[in-house]
Short mmCIF file of N, CA and C in Angstrom, two decimals:
data_model
loop_
_atom_site.label_atom_id
_atom_site.label_comp_id
_atom_site.label_asym_id
_atom_site.label_seq_id
_atom_site.Cartn_x
_atom_site.Cartn_y
_atom_site.Cartn_z
N MET N 183 -16.39 11.55 5.71
CA MET N 183 -14.99 11.20 5.68
C MET N 183 -14.69 10.22 6.82
N LYS N 184 -13.95 9.16 6.51
CA LYS N 184 -13.65 8.16 7.52
C LYS N 184 -12.57 8.65 8.47
N LYS N 185 -12.67 8.19 9.70
CA LYS N 185 -11.69 8.54 10.71
C LYS N 185 -10.46 7.64 10.53
N ARG N 186 -9.29 8.21 10.62
CA ARG N 186 -8.06 7.42 10.50
C ARG N 186 -7.84 6.63 11.78
N VAL N 187 -7.39 5.40 11.60
CA VAL N 187 -7.14 4.52 12.73
C VAL N 187 -5.64 4.45 12.95
N SER N 188 -5.23 4.63 14.19
CA SER N 188 -3.82 4.54 14.53
C SER N 188 -3.58 3.23 15.25
N TYR N 189 -2.70 2.40 14.68
CA TYR N 189 -2.39 1.11 15.30
C TYR N 189 -1.07 1.22 16.06
N PRO N 190 -0.98 0.58 17.20
CA PRO N 190 0.27 0.59 17.95
C PRO N 190 1.38 -0.10 17.16
N ILE N 191 2.60 0.26 17.45
CA ILE N 191 3.75 -0.32 16.78
C ILE N 191 3.75 -1.84 16.94
N SER N 192 3.35 -2.33 18.10
CA SER N 192 3.34 -3.77 18.34
C SER N 192 2.40 -4.49 17.37
N VAL N 193 1.27 -3.89 17.02
CA VAL N 193 0.33 -4.49 16.08
C VAL N 193 0.94 -4.52 14.68
N LYS N 194 1.58 -3.43 14.29
CA LYS N 194 2.21 -3.36 12.97
C LYS N 194 3.30 -4.43 12.84
N GLU N 195 4.13 -4.54 13.87
CA GLU N 195 5.23 -5.51 13.84
C GLU N 195 4.70 -6.94 13.85
N GLU N 196 3.66 -7.19 14.63
CA GLU N 196 3.08 -8.54 14.69
C GLU N 196 2.45 -8.91 13.34
N ALA N 197 1.79 -7.96 12.69
CA ALA N 197 1.19 -8.21 11.38
C ALA N 197 2.27 -8.60 10.37
N VAL N 198 3.39 -7.90 10.40
CA VAL N 198 4.49 -8.22 9.49
C VAL N 198 5.05 -9.60 9.80
N ARG N 199 5.26 -9.90 11.08
CA ARG N 199 5.78 -11.22 11.47
C ARG N 199 4.85 -12.34 10.98
N MET N 200 3.55 -12.15 11.21
CA MET N 200 2.57 -13.17 10.82
C MET N 200 2.56 -13.36 9.30
N LYS N 201 2.63 -12.27 8.57
CA LYS N 201 2.63 -12.34 7.11
C LYS N 201 3.88 -13.07 6.61
N LEU N 202 5.02 -12.81 7.24
CA LEU N 202 6.27 -13.44 6.83
C LEU N 202 6.27 -14.95 7.04
N ILE N 203 5.53 -15.43 8.02
CA ILE N 203 5.50 -16.88 8.23
C ILE N 203 4.36 -17.54 7.46
N GLY N 204 3.65 -16.74 6.64
CA GLY N 204 2.69 -17.32 5.72
C GLY N 204 1.23 -17.30 6.14
N ILE N 205 0.90 -16.57 7.18
CA ILE N 205 -0.50 -16.48 7.61
C ILE N 205 -1.25 -15.55 6.65
N PRO N 206 -2.43 -15.96 6.18
CA PRO N 206 -3.20 -15.13 5.24
C PRO N 206 -3.59 -13.77 5.85
N THR N 207 -3.67 -12.77 4.98
CA THR N 207 -4.00 -11.41 5.41
C THR N 207 -5.32 -11.36 6.16
N LYS N 208 -6.32 -12.07 5.69
CA LYS N 208 -7.65 -12.05 6.34
C LYS N 208 -7.55 -12.54 7.79
N GLU N 209 -6.77 -13.59 7.99
CA GLU N 209 -6.60 -14.12 9.35
C GLU N 209 -5.86 -13.13 10.24
N ILE N 210 -4.87 -12.46 9.68
CA ILE N 210 -4.12 -11.43 10.42
C ILE N 210 -5.06 -10.30 10.84
N MET N 211 -5.90 -9.87 9.89
CA MET N 211 -6.84 -8.79 10.17
C MET N 211 -7.81 -9.18 11.28
N ASP N 212 -8.32 -10.39 11.23
CA ASP N 212 -9.27 -10.84 12.25
C ASP N 212 -8.62 -10.92 13.62
N LYS N 213 -7.42 -11.48 13.67
CA LYS N 213 -6.74 -11.68 14.95
C LYS N 213 -6.31 -10.35 15.59
N LEU N 214 -5.82 -9.41 14.77
CA LEU N 214 -5.27 -8.17 15.32
C LEU N 214 -6.24 -6.99 15.27
N GLY N 215 -7.43 -7.20 14.69
CA GLY N 215 -8.42 -6.13 14.65
C GLY N 215 -8.09 -5.03 13.65
N ILE N 216 -7.47 -5.41 12.55
CA ILE N 216 -7.13 -4.45 11.50
C ILE N 216 -8.31 -4.37 10.55
N LYS N 217 -8.71 -3.15 10.18
CA LYS N 217 -9.93 -2.96 9.41
C LYS N 217 -9.73 -2.99 7.90
N ASN N 218 -8.51 -2.78 7.41
CA ASN N 218 -8.30 -2.67 5.98
C ASN N 218 -7.09 -3.50 5.55
N SER N 219 -7.27 -4.36 4.56
CA SER N 219 -6.18 -5.22 4.11
C SER N 219 -5.04 -4.41 3.49
N THR N 220 -5.36 -3.25 2.95
CA THR N 220 -4.33 -2.40 2.36
C THR N 220 -3.32 -1.98 3.41
N GLN N 221 -3.75 -1.84 4.64
CA GLN N 221 -2.84 -1.44 5.71
C GLN N 221 -1.74 -2.47 5.90
N VAL N 222 -2.10 -3.74 5.90
CA VAL N 222 -1.11 -4.81 6.06
C VAL N 222 -0.13 -4.77 4.89
N LYS N 223 -0.65 -4.55 3.67
CA LYS N 223 0.21 -4.48 2.49
C LYS N 223 1.18 -3.31 2.60
N THR N 224 0.71 -2.19 3.13
CA THR N 224 1.56 -1.02 3.30
C THR N 224 2.69 -1.31 4.28
N TRP N 225 2.35 -1.94 5.41
CA TRP N 225 3.38 -2.28 6.40
C TRP N 225 4.40 -3.24 5.83
N MET N 226 3.94 -4.20 5.02
CA MET N 226 4.86 -5.14 4.39
C MET N 226 5.78 -4.42 3.42
N LYS N 227 5.26 -3.45 2.69
CA LYS N 227 6.08 -2.67 1.76
C LYS N 227 7.16 -1.92 2.54
N TRP N 228 6.77 -1.28 3.63
CA TRP N 228 7.74 -0.56 4.45
C TRP N 228 8.82 -1.52 4.93
N TYR N 229 8.40 -2.70 5.37
CA TYR N 229 9.35 -3.70 5.87
C TYR N 229 10.32 -4.11 4.77
N ARG N 230 9.80 -4.47 3.59
CA ARG N 230 10.65 -4.91 2.48
C ARG N 230 11.60 -3.81 2.00
N ASP N 231 11.12 -2.57 2.04
CA ASP N 231 11.92 -1.44 1.57
C ASP N 231 12.90 -0.92 2.63
N GLY N 232 12.88 -1.54 3.82
CA GLY N 232 13.79 -1.12 4.88
C GLY N 232 13.40 0.19 5.55
N GLU N 233 12.15 0.57 5.42
CA GLU N 233 11.67 1.83 6.01
C GLU N 233 11.07 1.57 7.39
N HIS N 234 11.84 0.96 8.26
CA HIS N 234 11.35 0.55 9.58
C HIS N 234 11.00 1.74 10.47
N HIS N 235 11.61 2.89 10.19
CA HIS N 235 11.28 4.09 10.97
C HIS N 235 9.83 4.51 10.77
N ARG N 236 9.22 4.10 9.66
CA ARG N 236 7.84 4.50 9.37
C ARG N 236 6.83 3.84 10.30
N PHE N 237 7.20 2.71 10.92
CA PHE N 237 6.30 2.07 11.88
C PHE N 237 6.06 2.96 13.10
N HIS N 238 6.98 3.87 13.36
CA HIS N 238 6.91 4.72 14.55
C HIS N 238 6.23 6.07 14.27
N GLN N 239 6.00 6.39 13.01
CA GLN N 239 5.43 7.71 12.71
C GLN N 239 3.94 7.77 13.02
N PRO N 240 3.47 8.92 13.47
CA PRO N 240 2.04 9.07 13.77
C PRO N 240 1.21 9.04 12.48
N VAL N 241 -0.09 8.85 12.61
CA VAL N 241 -1.00 8.80 11.47
C VAL N 241 -0.90 10.11 10.70
N GLY N 242 -0.73 10.00 9.38
CA GLY N 242 -0.68 11.18 8.54
C GLY N 242 0.66 11.87 8.50
N LYS N 243 1.60 11.45 9.34
CA LYS N 243 2.92 12.09 9.37
C LYS N 243 3.80 11.48 8.29
N GLN N 244 4.31 12.28 7.41
CA GLN N 244 5.21 11.80 6.37
C GLN N 244 6.57 12.46 6.54
N TYR N 245 7.59 11.64 6.69
CA TYR N 245 8.94 12.17 6.78
C TYR N 245 9.40 12.61 5.41
N SER N 246 10.36 13.49 5.38
CA SER N 246 10.92 13.91 4.11
C SER N 246 11.48 12.69 3.39
N TYR N 247 11.43 12.71 2.09
CA TYR N 247 11.87 11.57 1.30
C TYR N 247 13.31 11.18 1.66
N GLY N 248 13.49 9.90 1.95
CA GLY N 248 14.83 9.39 2.23
C GLY N 248 15.35 9.66 3.62
N LYS N 249 14.53 10.26 4.46
CA LYS N 249 14.99 10.58 5.81
C LYS N 249 14.10 9.89 6.83
N GLY N 250 14.70 9.41 7.89
CA GLY N 250 13.95 8.81 8.98
C GLY N 250 13.69 9.82 10.07
N PRO N 251 13.28 9.34 11.22
CA PRO N 251 13.02 10.26 12.33
C PRO N 251 14.31 10.87 12.87
N GLU N 252 14.16 11.99 13.48
CA GLU N 252 15.30 12.62 14.14
C GLU N 252 15.59 11.88 15.44
N TYR N 253 16.82 11.48 15.65
CA TYR N 253 17.19 10.80 16.88
C TYR N 253 17.79 11.81 17.86
N GLN N 254 17.47 11.61 19.13
CA GLN N 254 18.00 12.50 20.15
C GLN N 254 19.51 12.36 20.26
N ASP N 255 19.98 11.13 20.25
CA ASP N 255 21.41 10.89 20.37
C ASP N 255 21.76 9.54 19.76
N GLU N 256 23.02 9.22 19.76
CA GLU N 256 23.51 7.97 19.19
C GLU N 256 22.94 6.76 19.93
N ASN N 257 22.77 6.89 21.25
CA ASN N 257 22.25 5.79 22.06
C ASN N 257 20.83 5.40 21.61
N GLU N 258 19.99 6.38 21.36
CA GLU N 258 18.63 6.11 20.90
C GLU N 258 18.64 5.44 19.53
N LYS N 259 19.52 5.89 18.66
CA LYS N 259 19.64 5.29 17.33
C LYS N 259 20.07 3.82 17.45
N LEU N 260 21.01 3.54 18.32
CA LEU N 260 21.48 2.17 18.52
C LEU N 260 20.39 1.29 19.11
N LYS N 261 19.60 1.83 20.03
CA LYS N 261 18.49 1.06 20.60
C LYS N 261 17.48 0.68 19.52
N THR N 262 17.18 1.61 18.63
CA THR N 262 16.25 1.33 17.54
C THR N 262 16.81 0.25 16.63
N GLU N 263 18.07 0.35 16.29
CA GLU N 263 18.70 -0.66 15.44
C GLU N 263 18.73 -2.02 16.14
N ASN N 264 19.01 -2.03 17.43
CA ASN N 264 19.05 -3.27 18.21
C ASN N 264 17.67 -3.93 18.21
N ARG N 265 16.61 -3.15 18.41
CA ARG N 265 15.25 -3.67 18.41
C ARG N 265 14.93 -4.30 17.05
N TYR N 266 15.35 -3.64 15.98
CA TYR N 266 15.12 -4.15 14.63
C TYR N 266 15.84 -5.49 14.43
N LEU N 267 17.08 -5.59 14.87
CA LEU N 267 17.84 -6.83 14.70
C LEU N 267 17.25 -7.97 15.52
N LYS N 268 16.77 -7.66 16.72
CA LYS N 268 16.11 -8.69 17.53
C LYS N 268 14.85 -9.19 16.84
N GLN N 269 14.12 -8.30 16.20
CA GLN N 269 12.91 -8.69 15.48
C GLN N 269 13.26 -9.64 14.33
N GLN N 270 14.37 -9.36 13.67
CA GLN N 270 14.79 -10.23 12.57
C GLN N 270 15.07 -11.64 13.08
N ILE N 271 15.74 -11.74 14.21
CA ILE N 271 16.04 -13.04 14.81
C ILE N 271 14.75 -13.75 15.20
N ASP N 272 13.82 -13.02 15.82
CA ASP N 272 12.54 -13.61 16.22
C ASP N 272 11.77 -14.14 15.00
N ILE N 273 11.80 -13.40 13.92
CA ILE N 273 11.09 -13.82 12.70
C ILE N 273 11.70 -15.12 12.18
N LEU N 274 13.01 -15.19 12.15
CA LEU N 274 13.66 -16.41 11.68
C LEU N 274 13.34 -17.60 12.57
N LYS N 275 13.30 -17.39 13.86
CA LYS N 275 12.97 -18.48 14.79
C LYS N 275 11.54 -18.97 14.54
N LYS N 276 10.60 -18.04 14.35
CA LYS N 276 9.22 -18.42 14.11
C LYS N 276 9.08 -19.15 12.77
N TYR N 277 9.84 -18.72 11.78
CA TYR N 277 9.79 -19.38 10.49
C TYR N 277 10.31 -20.81 10.59
N ILE N 278 11.39 -20.99 11.32
CA ILE N 278 11.96 -22.33 11.50
C ILE N 278 10.96 -23.23 12.22
N GLU N 279 10.31 -22.71 13.27
CA GLU N 279 9.28 -23.47 13.98
C GLU N 279 8.14 -23.85 13.05
N TRP N 280 7.71 -22.90 12.23
CA TRP N 280 6.62 -23.13 11.29
C TRP N 280 6.99 -24.19 10.27
N GLU N 281 8.23 -24.17 9.78
CA GLU N 281 8.70 -25.15 8.80
C GLU N 281 8.73 -26.56 9.38
N ARG N 282 9.01 -26.68 10.66
CA ARG N 282 9.09 -28.00 11.31
C ARG N 282 7.73 -28.65 11.46
N LYS N 283 6.67 -27.86 11.45
CA LYS N 283 5.31 -28.40 11.67
C LYS N 283 4.79 -29.06 10.43
#
């Protein structure tokens, strides 16, 4: 049985960013050290489906259907949402840069 690999959130987010600007999956895997192309596809599905909370879940951890992680308080929830919105802006900036080239 193969050992499950846990990737840091930063790797997952970078893989999604790179895929969104048109970098091929193979190149993303080589650059970030991802062993399986299906993993990148899974992260992209989570991103498209708005399941951003899943990037934070540990390997093998499945949240109940339709529910995200439990937040300690409103402040933590807002920080998570703020981080997500900043990522959206960064992605758009990178896409614009890529289009100009």
